[in-house]
């Protein structure tokens, strides 16, 4: 066996004091709380190697559990790259689901019980159950919402009373959940969450199986423990046994998967759950500059449900964090386009709360020809019921005989139209007794009250007008005059999507071109784009564990990020949600290595998180860009037109050659051509007129 010094020399390992302490703490349960950029994975795999080379532990007795298959493969590859292949093949790097599968297999061999087949994608079964239980077809993201709800139920082991109260996008979960469970049982199937439930039951009911596993795995390591669910933590606790060694690595400050049933509370109760446990810290950040880590550290300290720790930058100083305050939401997109056009080789990640926020940005980037790529191409915006409803209405206006679109939207105009009436309308149209399905609906409703027939007549007129409306006017008509707004605008998510649709519609001539553009954007959002694109678009959730040279957080506005109230009297659930939202912002900010930009548009509201990030928002901090354009600056912008001589504080003197809205193209004496946001440059003293 090697001493620690010999071990480090042999494999050229350099550990800081906290990392070294964690690597050598092998005699008891250890919770290692690792701040962003602190080298937690390096520390974990080094500890595994230390157990083998320095304490004589057999590799077969070490089990390392990760959150995903990709993480398991990456960890195995990193171990092999540093420590070679000698022991890599004898180590187990597995997901918790993979471990549960082996438990179920052992149980089946021991008892002769027939194993259930695993369903990798339960969407089709859920859709079938949905139709049976509710008597209707699921819309938009209904199935995804139900999948999340069912995962949450099983992973959090919710009691029956809470299941009965659970709602998923306006859908009562309990009836669908019960029918789904019965369908799986009847067909001899189980989903991934059932693996966890069944494995836990086996460990509790068959002590010989549990004992055999505890004897085999004397050393258990868990990565990304903050993302682990309640039932997963219970399984890990059982496998650890009374005398086993558990090394759990995580950070409750980076727990952002509450919707997937992540259970950071287990980190807070670790010392109680594991007798004699130690809590160690990794607080040195090797990724970011102090300008990023210091405000991030103060910001996350506002959360109550956390261990006290601090993120400390090892690197030297860099650029101050900037707040870019713009006049409106769309100005963000123009700003980002201009930034990448001026500096196309700078690695830049644009991070946002959810994929909906990317749609309008993608539209701008595509029109301007700015290369970009998206992490995880699927965008639920285009399968959302609100968006699809608008698409169906416009389609029906342009194709008056489109039966599929008609049957999907007839009930969405805040009118009491029964399915039988709609089906009669389809029959009348098919028989040639009406020139459109909406006209046929009027005829089908002859026996209905006068007020309903009058409303249907108005609806018919509005459908006719949609053909000649501009895209923006068409959207307003659908929302305010046709009753659709009353149907869909029941929560902030629906309102947000309608607002994004209005941004897109403002750039289109009519409803037909708007529909075509939505189809194009759906294709663009999902296609594989060049991997070498310097501009990366990503949700904050998808960016976790990654790092980028420059990070831009967009839509930093109350109601979006954070999505919940930040003040007033909050109940326990609201406070819990707010703390996760704060963790989300913290994770986004700490992805940045050298530059962090926070974008907001204060005319449409406040951003509490930006104020909290800087602690004293009224005090001018060096390098922070205050609201883009004062009234004086906006007025002054009128003096900036093609041919005007200007001087930029960075690029020197130049001539404006083109002005489009707030964006000016300037050719500088150096030969460089830059696109500049006039309100920002003027308002912040970066650009001025050359006096003649």
XYZ file of C-alpha atoms in Angstrom:
692
model
C 0.000 0.000 0.000
C 1.092 3.560 -0.689
C 1.269 6.490 1.673
C -0.826 9.494 0.739
C 2.281 11.376 -0.442
C 3.453 8.415 -2.554
C -0.058 8.046 -3.974
C -0.186 11.703 -5.022
C 3.299 11.552 -6.564
C 2.549 8.328 -8.447
C -0.514 9.781 -10.165
C 0.591 13.434 -10.266
C -2.318 14.536 -8.086
C -2.525 18.013 -6.576
C -5.130 18.495 -3.864
C -5.951 21.540 -1.790
C -6.319 21.157 1.983
C -10.079 20.540 1.946
C -9.856 18.078 -0.954
C -7.082 16.133 0.794
C -9.127 15.915 3.985
C -12.119 14.563 2.051
C -10.022 11.985 0.186
C -8.517 10.631 3.420
C -11.775 10.540 5.436
C -12.640 6.882 4.919
C -13.526 5.621 8.376
C -17.070 6.933 8.777
C -20.067 8.451 7.029
C -19.038 11.666 5.246
C -21.123 14.354 3.593
C -18.954 16.464 1.316
C -20.578 19.790 0.468
C -18.923 21.061 -2.691
C -19.504 24.586 -4.004
C -19.598 25.172 -7.787
C -16.265 24.727 -9.536
C -14.574 23.113 -6.528
C -13.480 19.877 -8.224
C -15.953 17.519 -6.558
C -15.729 14.814 -9.227
C -11.937 14.854 -9.090
C -12.149 14.547 -5.318
C -14.620 11.657 -5.512
C -12.657 9.533 -7.978
C -9.427 10.296 -6.119
C -11.012 9.043 -2.905
C -12.049 5.813 -4.672
C -8.449 5.325 -5.835
C -7.134 6.209 -2.351
C -9.291 3.449 -0.852
C -7.681 0.936 -3.220
C -4.053 2.060 -3.245
C -3.648 3.418 0.278
C -6.033 1.382 2.461
C -6.134 -1.931 0.592
C -9.885 -1.941 -0.117
C -10.935 -4.404 -2.815
C -12.364 -2.546 -5.845
C -15.358 -4.914 -5.924
C -16.497 -3.640 -2.529
C -16.818 -0.040 -3.748
C -20.082 1.123 -5.303
C -20.293 4.610 -6.823
C -23.783 5.823 -7.655
C -24.573 8.668 -10.035
C -27.686 10.470 -11.157
C -27.541 9.534 -14.855
C -26.010 6.890 -17.115
C -23.994 9.618 -18.831
C -22.553 10.693 -15.468
C -21.618 7.077 -14.674
C -19.821 6.674 -17.984
C -18.032 9.999 -17.593
C -16.878 9.154 -14.076
C -15.579 5.759 -15.195
C -13.715 7.413 -18.072
C -12.187 10.045 -15.777
C -11.072 7.400 -13.284
C -9.451 5.419 -16.074
C -7.739 8.508 -17.520
C -6.102 9.372 -14.189
C -5.504 5.957 -12.594
C -5.328 3.633 -15.582
C -7.213 0.435 -16.376
C -5.748 -1.750 -13.633
C -8.784 -1.481 -11.377
C -11.333 0.380 -13.519
C -13.014 -2.786 -14.761
C -13.460 -4.083 -11.218
C -15.234 -0.949 -9.996
C -18.965 -0.331 -10.208
C -20.121 3.065 -11.437
C -23.893 2.804 -11.667
C -27.083 4.800 -11.513
C -29.383 4.218 -8.564
C -31.910 2.726 -10.984
C -29.210 0.363 -12.216
C -28.546 -0.769 -8.648
C -32.287 -1.250 -8.090
C -32.506 -3.362 -11.231
C -29.801 -5.674 -9.872
C -31.728 -5.926 -6.570
C -34.875 -6.964 -8.439
C -32.910 -9.500 -10.502
C -31.422 -11.016 -7.343
C -34.903 -11.245 -5.822
C -36.293 -12.954 -8.947
C -33.472 -15.539 -8.931
C -33.885 -16.218 -5.243
C -37.678 -16.489 -5.150
C -38.472 -17.630 -8.681
C -40.821 -14.670 -9.069
C -41.571 -13.508 -12.587
C -39.940 -10.184 -13.374
C -42.026 -7.364 -14.796
C -40.866 -5.886 -18.079
C -39.508 -2.357 -17.916
C -41.284 0.451 -19.776
C -38.679 2.936 -20.953
C -41.247 5.437 -22.281
C -44.655 5.393 -20.618
C -46.121 8.224 -22.699
C -48.240 5.989 -24.965
C -49.716 4.078 -22.025
C -50.480 7.312 -20.173
C -52.189 8.764 -23.262
C -54.317 5.624 -23.528
C -55.241 5.806 -19.839
C -55.967 9.532 -20.141
C -58.502 8.923 -22.931
C -60.163 6.138 -20.939
C -60.397 8.062 -17.664
C -61.288 11.501 -18.997
C -63.076 10.636 -22.217
C -60.946 13.042 -24.235
C -57.607 13.235 -25.975
C -54.681 14.793 -24.104
C -53.560 18.234 -25.236
C -50.128 19.742 -25.642
C -48.027 18.998 -22.588
C -50.699 17.077 -20.620
C -48.772 13.797 -20.755
C -45.472 15.405 -19.703
C -47.201 17.071 -16.754
C -48.725 13.748 -15.705
C -45.360 11.979 -16.067
C -43.766 14.520 -13.734
C -46.626 14.165 -11.255
C -46.407 10.355 -11.184
C -42.631 10.491 -10.740
C -43.113 12.932 -7.889
C -45.708 10.709 -6.200
C -43.519 7.605 -6.257
C -40.204 9.269 -5.458
C -41.580 11.335 -2.588
C -43.750 8.434 -1.385
C -46.753 10.720 -1.103
C -49.582 9.580 1.159
C -53.024 8.991 -0.371
C -54.436 12.252 0.889
C -51.784 14.304 -0.913
C -52.200 12.275 -4.104
C -55.926 13.048 -4.104
C -55.161 16.774 -3.913
C -52.487 16.739 -6.607
C -53.088 18.760 -9.766
C -51.031 18.696 -12.991
C -51.744 21.555 -15.376
C -55.393 21.646 -14.379
C -55.765 17.830 -14.479
C -56.756 15.862 -11.368
C -53.891 13.387 -11.062
C -55.371 10.703 -8.763
C -57.839 9.031 -11.215
C -55.228 8.891 -13.983
C -52.552 7.671 -11.558
C -54.737 4.851 -10.226
C -55.753 3.700 -13.708
C -52.125 3.901 -14.900
C -50.887 1.721 -12.005
C -53.595 -0.842 -12.659
C -52.783 -0.913 -16.393
C -49.097 -1.556 -15.685
C -49.928 -4.299 -13.175
C -52.366 -6.008 -15.542
C -49.801 -5.996 -18.372
C -46.880 -7.124 -16.216
C -44.991 -3.864 -16.656
C -43.144 -1.401 -14.459
C -41.645 2.028 -15.091
C -38.355 3.419 -13.789
C -40.013 4.819 -10.677
C -41.557 1.428 -9.934
C -38.014 0.018 -9.923
C -37.239 2.217 -6.944
C -40.467 1.378 -5.134
C -40.066 -2.377 -5.657
C -36.349 -2.431 -4.764
C -37.048 -0.621 -1.492
C -39.767 -3.136 -0.636
C -37.385 -6.028 -1.330
C -34.693 -4.585 0.935
C -37.220 -4.110 3.744
C -38.932 -7.490 3.393
C -35.966 -9.724 2.597
C -33.207 -9.118 5.163
C -31.013 -11.834 3.642
C -30.874 -9.941 0.339
C -30.121 -6.683 2.149
C -27.443 -8.362 4.258
C -25.755 -9.840 1.182
C -25.631 -6.436 -0.520
C -24.315 -4.687 2.597
C -21.603 -7.338 2.840
C -20.656 -6.846 -0.795
C -20.662 -3.045 -0.901
C -18.725 -1.907 2.156
C -17.941 1.487 0.635
C -20.672 3.492 -1.078
C -20.134 6.796 -2.876
C -22.981 9.007 -4.077
C -22.519 11.841 -6.563
C -24.918 14.814 -6.963
C -26.676 13.896 -3.752
C -28.781 17.075 -3.836
C -30.569 15.716 -6.928
C -31.422 12.406 -5.288
C -35.071 11.771 -4.389
C -36.513 10.811 -1.013
C -36.998 7.138 -1.914
C -33.497 6.991 -3.426
C -32.023 8.327 -0.188
C -33.948 5.653 1.723
C -32.520 2.928 -0.536
C -28.993 4.308 -0.088
C -29.462 4.367 3.688
C -30.558 0.704 3.679
C -27.614 -0.372 1.487
C -25.157 1.455 3.725
C -26.190 -0.599 6.756
C -25.184 0.157 10.294
C -21.431 -0.129 9.877
C -20.963 0.686 6.205
C -19.036 3.631 4.847
C -20.986 6.268 2.922
C -19.365 9.149 1.061
C -22.038 11.502 -0.195
C -21.100 14.449 -2.405
C -23.482 17.273 -3.143
C -24.548 20.819 -2.412
C -28.036 21.785 -1.308
C -27.357 25.247 -2.798
C -27.392 23.600 -6.241
C -30.577 21.578 -5.786
C -32.777 22.736 -8.677
C -34.740 19.632 -9.595
C -37.614 19.855 -7.148
C -40.035 19.125 -9.990
C -38.246 15.777 -10.406
C -38.621 15.053 -6.683
C -35.067 16.004 -5.711
C -34.856 15.898 -1.932
C -32.139 18.221 -0.562
C -33.620 17.861 2.932
C -31.647 14.605 3.180
C -28.415 16.609 3.169
C -29.657 18.733 6.043
C -30.491 15.641 8.114
C -27.372 13.644 7.156
C -25.727 13.788 10.581
C -28.924 12.586 12.221
C -29.498 9.794 9.695
C -25.933 8.482 9.832
C -24.572 8.187 13.351
C -21.081 9.637 13.860
C -21.161 11.341 10.449
C -18.871 14.208 9.445
C -19.743 17.140 7.227
C -16.794 18.400 5.172
C -16.583 21.348 2.813
C -15.044 22.119 -0.557
C -15.176 25.924 -0.759
C -12.441 26.793 -3.260
C -13.812 27.705 -6.670
C -11.374 27.129 -9.541
C -13.792 28.269 -12.253
C -14.829 31.854 -11.723
C -13.374 35.221 -10.786
C -14.022 36.881 -7.387
C -16.290 39.393 -9.126
C -18.664 36.478 -9.816
C -18.233 34.347 -6.698
C -18.480 37.097 -4.080
C -21.955 38.394 -4.981
C -23.108 34.820 -5.675
C -21.979 33.816 -2.176
C -23.883 36.693 -0.540
C -26.927 35.984 -2.676
C -27.323 32.292 -1.822
C -26.730 33.002 1.870
C -30.257 34.454 1.934
C -31.624 30.891 1.856
C -32.429 29.378 5.234
C -32.416 25.649 4.352
C -28.662 25.238 3.880
C -25.373 24.482 5.584
C -23.161 27.472 6.188
C -20.376 27.552 3.636
C -18.734 30.050 1.312
C -17.620 29.996 -2.285
C -14.134 31.478 -2.612
C -12.429 32.150 -5.920
C -8.888 30.914 -6.364
C -8.372 32.868 -9.585
C -7.433 36.506 -9.903
C -9.773 39.402 -10.551
C -11.704 39.899 -13.787
C -14.561 41.882 -15.269
C -17.314 43.174 -12.950
C -20.748 41.595 -13.218
C -22.947 43.762 -15.426
C -26.660 44.404 -15.330
C -28.093 45.372 -18.702
C -31.448 47.076 -18.209
C -33.379 47.408 -21.463
C -36.591 49.101 -22.491
C -38.437 45.917 -23.457
C -38.054 42.173 -23.691
C -37.263 42.055 -27.405
C -34.341 44.448 -26.887
C -32.499 41.555 -25.207
C -32.457 39.643 -28.458
C -31.154 42.559 -30.489
C -28.474 43.198 -27.868
C -27.287 39.569 -27.943
C -27.250 39.529 -31.747
C -25.128 42.679 -31.843
C -22.803 41.314 -29.155
C -22.136 38.102 -31.106
C -21.775 39.941 -34.407
C -19.107 42.146 -32.829
C -17.342 39.274 -31.059
C -18.296 36.029 -32.846
C -15.453 33.904 -31.435
C -16.247 34.487 -27.768
C -17.804 31.452 -26.072
C -21.113 32.727 -24.763
C -23.968 30.888 -23.070
C -27.422 32.435 -22.879
C -29.291 30.875 -19.961
C -33.012 31.102 -19.274
C -35.699 29.852 -16.899
C -37.389 27.495 -19.371
C -37.325 26.674 -23.066
C -40.190 29.059 -23.815
C -37.778 31.963 -23.311
C -35.553 30.730 -26.145
C -38.153 30.828 -28.929
C -38.138 34.567 -29.629
C -34.347 34.699 -29.269
C -33.971 31.890 -31.810
C -36.207 33.871 -34.168
C -33.914 36.899 -33.942
C -30.693 34.922 -34.248
C -31.961 33.030 -37.271
C -33.101 36.204 -39.052
C -29.760 37.899 -38.384
C -27.751 34.838 -39.429
C -25.986 34.518 -36.051
C -24.722 30.923 -35.546
C -25.926 29.192 -32.392
C -26.687 25.794 -30.945
C -29.198 24.634 -28.380
C -28.575 22.190 -25.582
C -31.263 19.504 -25.646
C -33.220 20.430 -28.720
C -36.734 19.522 -27.560
C -38.792 22.654 -26.947
C -42.131 22.135 -25.220
C -43.290 25.571 -26.401
C -44.480 24.044 -29.670
C -46.462 21.259 -28.011
C -48.119 23.532 -25.475
C -51.909 23.667 -25.547
C -51.994 27.465 -25.634
C -49.666 27.682 -28.607
C -51.351 24.809 -30.429
C -54.749 26.395 -29.845
C -53.629 29.582 -31.588
C -52.168 27.548 -34.438
C -55.402 25.577 -34.832
C -57.541 28.729 -34.885
C -55.386 30.366 -37.556
C -55.320 27.129 -39.535
C -59.122 26.921 -39.407
C -59.398 30.530 -40.591
C -57.192 29.775 -43.594
C -58.638 26.301 -44.167
C -62.364 26.630 -43.254
C -62.947 22.900 -43.820
C -60.103 21.572 -41.637
C -62.060 19.116 -39.516
C -59.154 18.140 -37.244
C -58.440 21.742 -36.284
C -62.140 22.411 -35.782
C -62.659 19.482 -33.426
C -59.693 20.579 -31.352
C -60.821 24.199 -30.906
C -64.637 24.354 -31.029
C -64.831 24.217 -27.232
C -62.181 26.870 -26.611
C -64.126 30.058 -27.225
C -65.772 30.267 -23.800
C -69.047 29.032 -25.309
C -71.169 26.089 -24.089
C -70.921 24.101 -27.323
C -71.385 20.363 -26.824
C -69.485 17.721 -28.743
C -72.730 16.502 -30.338
C -73.294 19.983 -31.762
C -69.755 20.082 -33.138
C -70.154 16.642 -34.711
C -73.445 17.769 -36.292
C -71.582 20.765 -37.737
C -69.017 18.440 -39.295
C -71.848 16.399 -40.857
C -73.558 19.512 -42.226
C -70.330 20.757 -43.753
C -69.591 17.348 -45.232
C -73.043 17.349 -46.838
C -72.297 20.678 -48.506
C -74.829 22.631 -46.408
C -72.314 25.237 -45.277
C -69.235 26.876 -46.793
C -67.197 26.521 -43.596
C -67.228 24.525 -40.398
C -67.867 27.673 -38.351
C -70.886 28.481 -40.541
C -72.020 24.881 -40.102
C -71.688 25.311 -36.347
C -74.082 28.259 -36.555
C -76.593 26.085 -38.390
C -76.148 23.235 -35.923
C -77.000 25.592 -33.070
C -80.382 26.732 -34.411
C -82.204 25.242 -31.453
C -79.887 26.959 -28.984
C -80.663 30.210 -27.092
C -80.603 33.475 -29.032
C -77.555 34.784 -27.156
C -75.509 31.713 -28.106
C -76.442 31.987 -31.767
C -75.488 35.689 -31.675
C -72.120 34.803 -30.178
C -71.577 32.163 -32.847
C -72.400 34.725 -35.527
C -69.775 37.045 -34.013
C -67.331 34.148 -33.973
C -68.017 33.548 -37.674
C -67.296 37.221 -38.464
C -64.071 37.110 -36.446
C -62.873 34.021 -38.311
C -63.471 35.854 -41.589
C -61.488 38.861 -40.344
C -58.516 36.700 -39.369
C -57.774 36.178 -43.072
C -56.940 39.857 -43.613
C -55.594 40.805 -40.165
C -51.928 41.447 -39.585
C -50.331 38.697 -37.500
C -50.296 40.882 -34.385
C -53.924 41.987 -34.899
C -54.951 38.379 -35.509
C -53.408 37.342 -32.213
C -55.170 40.164 -30.367
C -58.463 39.199 -32.027
C -58.076 35.564 -30.963
C -57.277 36.553 -27.416
C -59.708 39.404 -26.761
C -62.602 39.124 -29.241
C -63.027 35.391 -29.834
C -63.090 34.211 -26.227
C -59.900 32.191 -26.453
C -58.176 34.296 -23.816
C -60.800 33.340 -21.259
C -60.161 29.671 -22.006
C -56.389 29.514 -21.770
C -55.203 32.429 -19.701
C -55.720 30.741 -16.372
C -52.159 30.873 -15.118
C -48.950 32.815 -15.587
C -47.513 30.183 -17.909
C -50.324 30.663 -20.438
C -49.968 34.452 -20.255
C -46.224 34.156 -20.778
C -46.662 32.037 -23.919
C -49.241 34.412 -25.365
C -46.805 37.272 -24.768
C -44.025 35.401 -26.557
C -46.385 34.692 -29.444
C -47.086 38.417 -29.661
C -43.336 39.135 -29.932
C -43.081 36.668 -32.809
C -46.259 37.932 -34.471
C -44.987 41.513 -34.470
C -42.395 40.508 -37.073
C -44.841 38.773 -39.444
C -47.148 40.187 -42.127
C -50.254 38.069 -41.573
C -51.604 34.902 -39.992
C -50.366 32.692 -42.825
C -46.760 33.887 -42.597
C -46.989 33.654 -38.805
C -47.999 29.981 -39.013
C -45.181 29.314 -41.449
C -42.684 31.000 -39.132
C -43.841 28.903 -36.155
C -43.274 25.752 -38.213
C -39.795 26.965 -39.163
C -38.902 27.818 -35.570
C -40.101 24.429 -34.360
C -37.800 22.776 -36.888
C -34.872 25.066 -36.052
C -35.278 24.471 -32.304
C -35.087 20.703 -32.660
C -32.441 20.294 -35.374
C -28.826 19.428 -34.679
C -26.704 22.511 -35.161
C -22.927 22.814 -35.472
C -21.217 21.704 -32.278
C -18.553 24.374 -32.687
C -21.001 27.303 -32.497
C -19.713 29.803 -29.957
C -23.199 30.856 -28.865
C -24.957 28.241 -26.730
C -28.615 28.503 -25.727
C -29.639 26.511 -22.689
C -32.083 26.286 -19.843
C -30.434 26.800 -16.488
C -31.302 23.226 -15.571
C -29.468 21.849 -18.614
C -26.411 23.991 -17.875
C -25.811 22.503 -14.441
C -22.340 21.014 -14.134
C -21.060 23.008 -17.136
C -19.057 26.197 -17.474
C -18.706 28.929 -20.081
C -16.398 31.860 -20.718
C -19.272 34.374 -20.741
C -22.769 33.803 -19.379
C -25.835 35.927 -20.079
C -28.919 35.356 -17.923
C -31.984 36.710 -19.719
C -35.502 37.476 -18.504
C -34.324 38.330 -15.003
C -37.711 39.682 -14.000
C -40.156 38.904 -11.207
C -42.732 36.495 -12.554
C -40.208 34.772 -14.830
C -36.990 34.514 -12.823
C -38.006 34.282 -10.051
C -41.344 32.792 -11.036
C -42.866 33.300 -7.562
C -43.452 36.315 -5.284
C -40.418 37.518 -3.361
C -42.172 39.655 -0.783
C -45.301 39.787 1.293
C -46.577 37.038 3.537
C -45.385 33.728 2.068
C -46.562 30.348 3.289
C -44.164 27.450 3.839
C -44.629 26.074 0.333
C -44.052 29.487 -1.272
C -40.895 30.031 0.785
C -39.632 26.597 -0.238
C -40.291 27.374 -3.900
C -38.622 30.785 -3.605
C -35.496 29.184 -2.153
C -35.313 26.780 -5.094
C -35.732 29.714 -7.492
C -32.862 31.455 -5.725
C -30.761 28.290 -6.095
C -31.610 28.271 -9.797
C -30.312 31.822 -10.228
C -27.197 30.927 -8.206
C -26.471 27.910 -10.418
C -26.853 30.060 -13.538
C -24.518 32.766 -12.250
C -21.815 30.290 -11.230
C -21.584 28.782 -14.725
C -19.595 31.864 -15.771
C -15.814 31.745 -15.785
C -14.878 35.277 -16.797
C -17.936 37.399 -17.477
C -21.500 37.461 -16.186
C -24.260 39.640 -17.646
C -27.741 39.911 -16.143
C -30.456 41.146 -18.506
C -33.739 42.665 -17.451
C -36.345 45.153 -18.673
C -37.484 47.203 -15.661
C -40.319 49.006 -17.449
C -42.241 45.728 -17.270
C -41.558 45.070 -13.606
C -38.877 44.574 -11.023
C -36.204 41.950 -10.617
C -35.753 41.218 -6.967
C -32.983 38.719 -7.656
C -30.772 41.287 -9.382
C -31.264 43.662 -6.473
C -30.412 40.867 -4.025
C -27.425 39.739 -6.088
C -25.766 43.122 -5.641
C -27.083 43.551 -2.087
C -27.230 47.345 -2.314
C -28.926 48.024 -5.664
C -29.227 51.808 -5.145
C -25.499 52.207 -4.743
C -23.570 52.491 -7.965
C -21.103 49.629 -8.202
C -18.167 49.767 -10.547
C -18.867 48.136 -13.865
C -22.610 47.788 -13.402
C -24.606 49.181 -16.287
C -27.670 50.995 -15.011
C -30.954 51.343 -16.940
C -30.236 51.577 -20.582
C -31.588 54.870 -21.696
C -32.500 57.871 -19.649
C -34.989 60.269 -21.244
C -32.100 62.497 -22.202
C -30.263 59.611 -23.838
C -33.340 58.516 -25.784
C -33.787 62.077 -27.068
C -30.131 62.318 -27.948
C -30.358 59.190 -30.052
C -32.321 61.206 -32.613
C -29.092 63.014 -33.494
C -27.432 59.745 -34.504
C -28.177 59.076 -38.188
C -26.282 57.724 -41.250
C -23.271 59.892 -41.989
C -22.878 61.083 -38.395
C -19.329 61.103 -37.019
C -19.104 59.438 -33.608
C -16.487 58.428 -31.071
C -16.644 55.195 -29.075
C -14.703 54.890 -25.818
C -13.263 51.521 -26.945
C -13.280 51.477 -30.753
C -12.381 55.108 -31.395
C -13.814 57.367 -34.123
C -16.113 56.134 -36.841
C -19.064 56.895 -39.107
C -22.636 55.651 -38.772
C -23.643 53.940 -42.026
C -27.056 52.540 -41.070
C -29.636 52.916 -38.288
C -32.429 50.387 -37.737
C -34.479 51.196 -34.670
C -32.087 51.243 -31.732
C -29.296 49.478 -33.650
C -26.622 51.467 -35.478
C -23.950 50.124 -37.840
C -20.669 52.011 -37.421
C -17.525 51.788 -39.593
C -14.515 52.762 -37.482
C -11.218 54.203 -38.700
C -9.525 50.956 -37.729
C -11.520 49.266 -40.498
C -13.778 47.415 -38.071
C -17.550 47.456 -38.492
C -19.629 47.224 -35.335
C -23.353 47.111 -34.597
C -24.154 49.160 -31.501
C -27.267 49.574 -29.349
C -27.647 53.367 -29.330
C -29.651 53.783 -26.088
C -27.185 51.627 -24.171
C -24.051 53.203 -25.605
C -25.311 56.778 -25.255
C -26.920 56.284 -21.861
C -23.746 54.796 -20.420
C -21.365 57.322 -21.906
C -19.739 54.922 -24.362
C -20.705 56.797 -27.528
C -20.778 60.497 -28.313
C -20.954 62.828 -31.276
C -17.740 64.183 -32.779
C -17.883 67.958 -32.520
C -17.269 69.723 -35.813
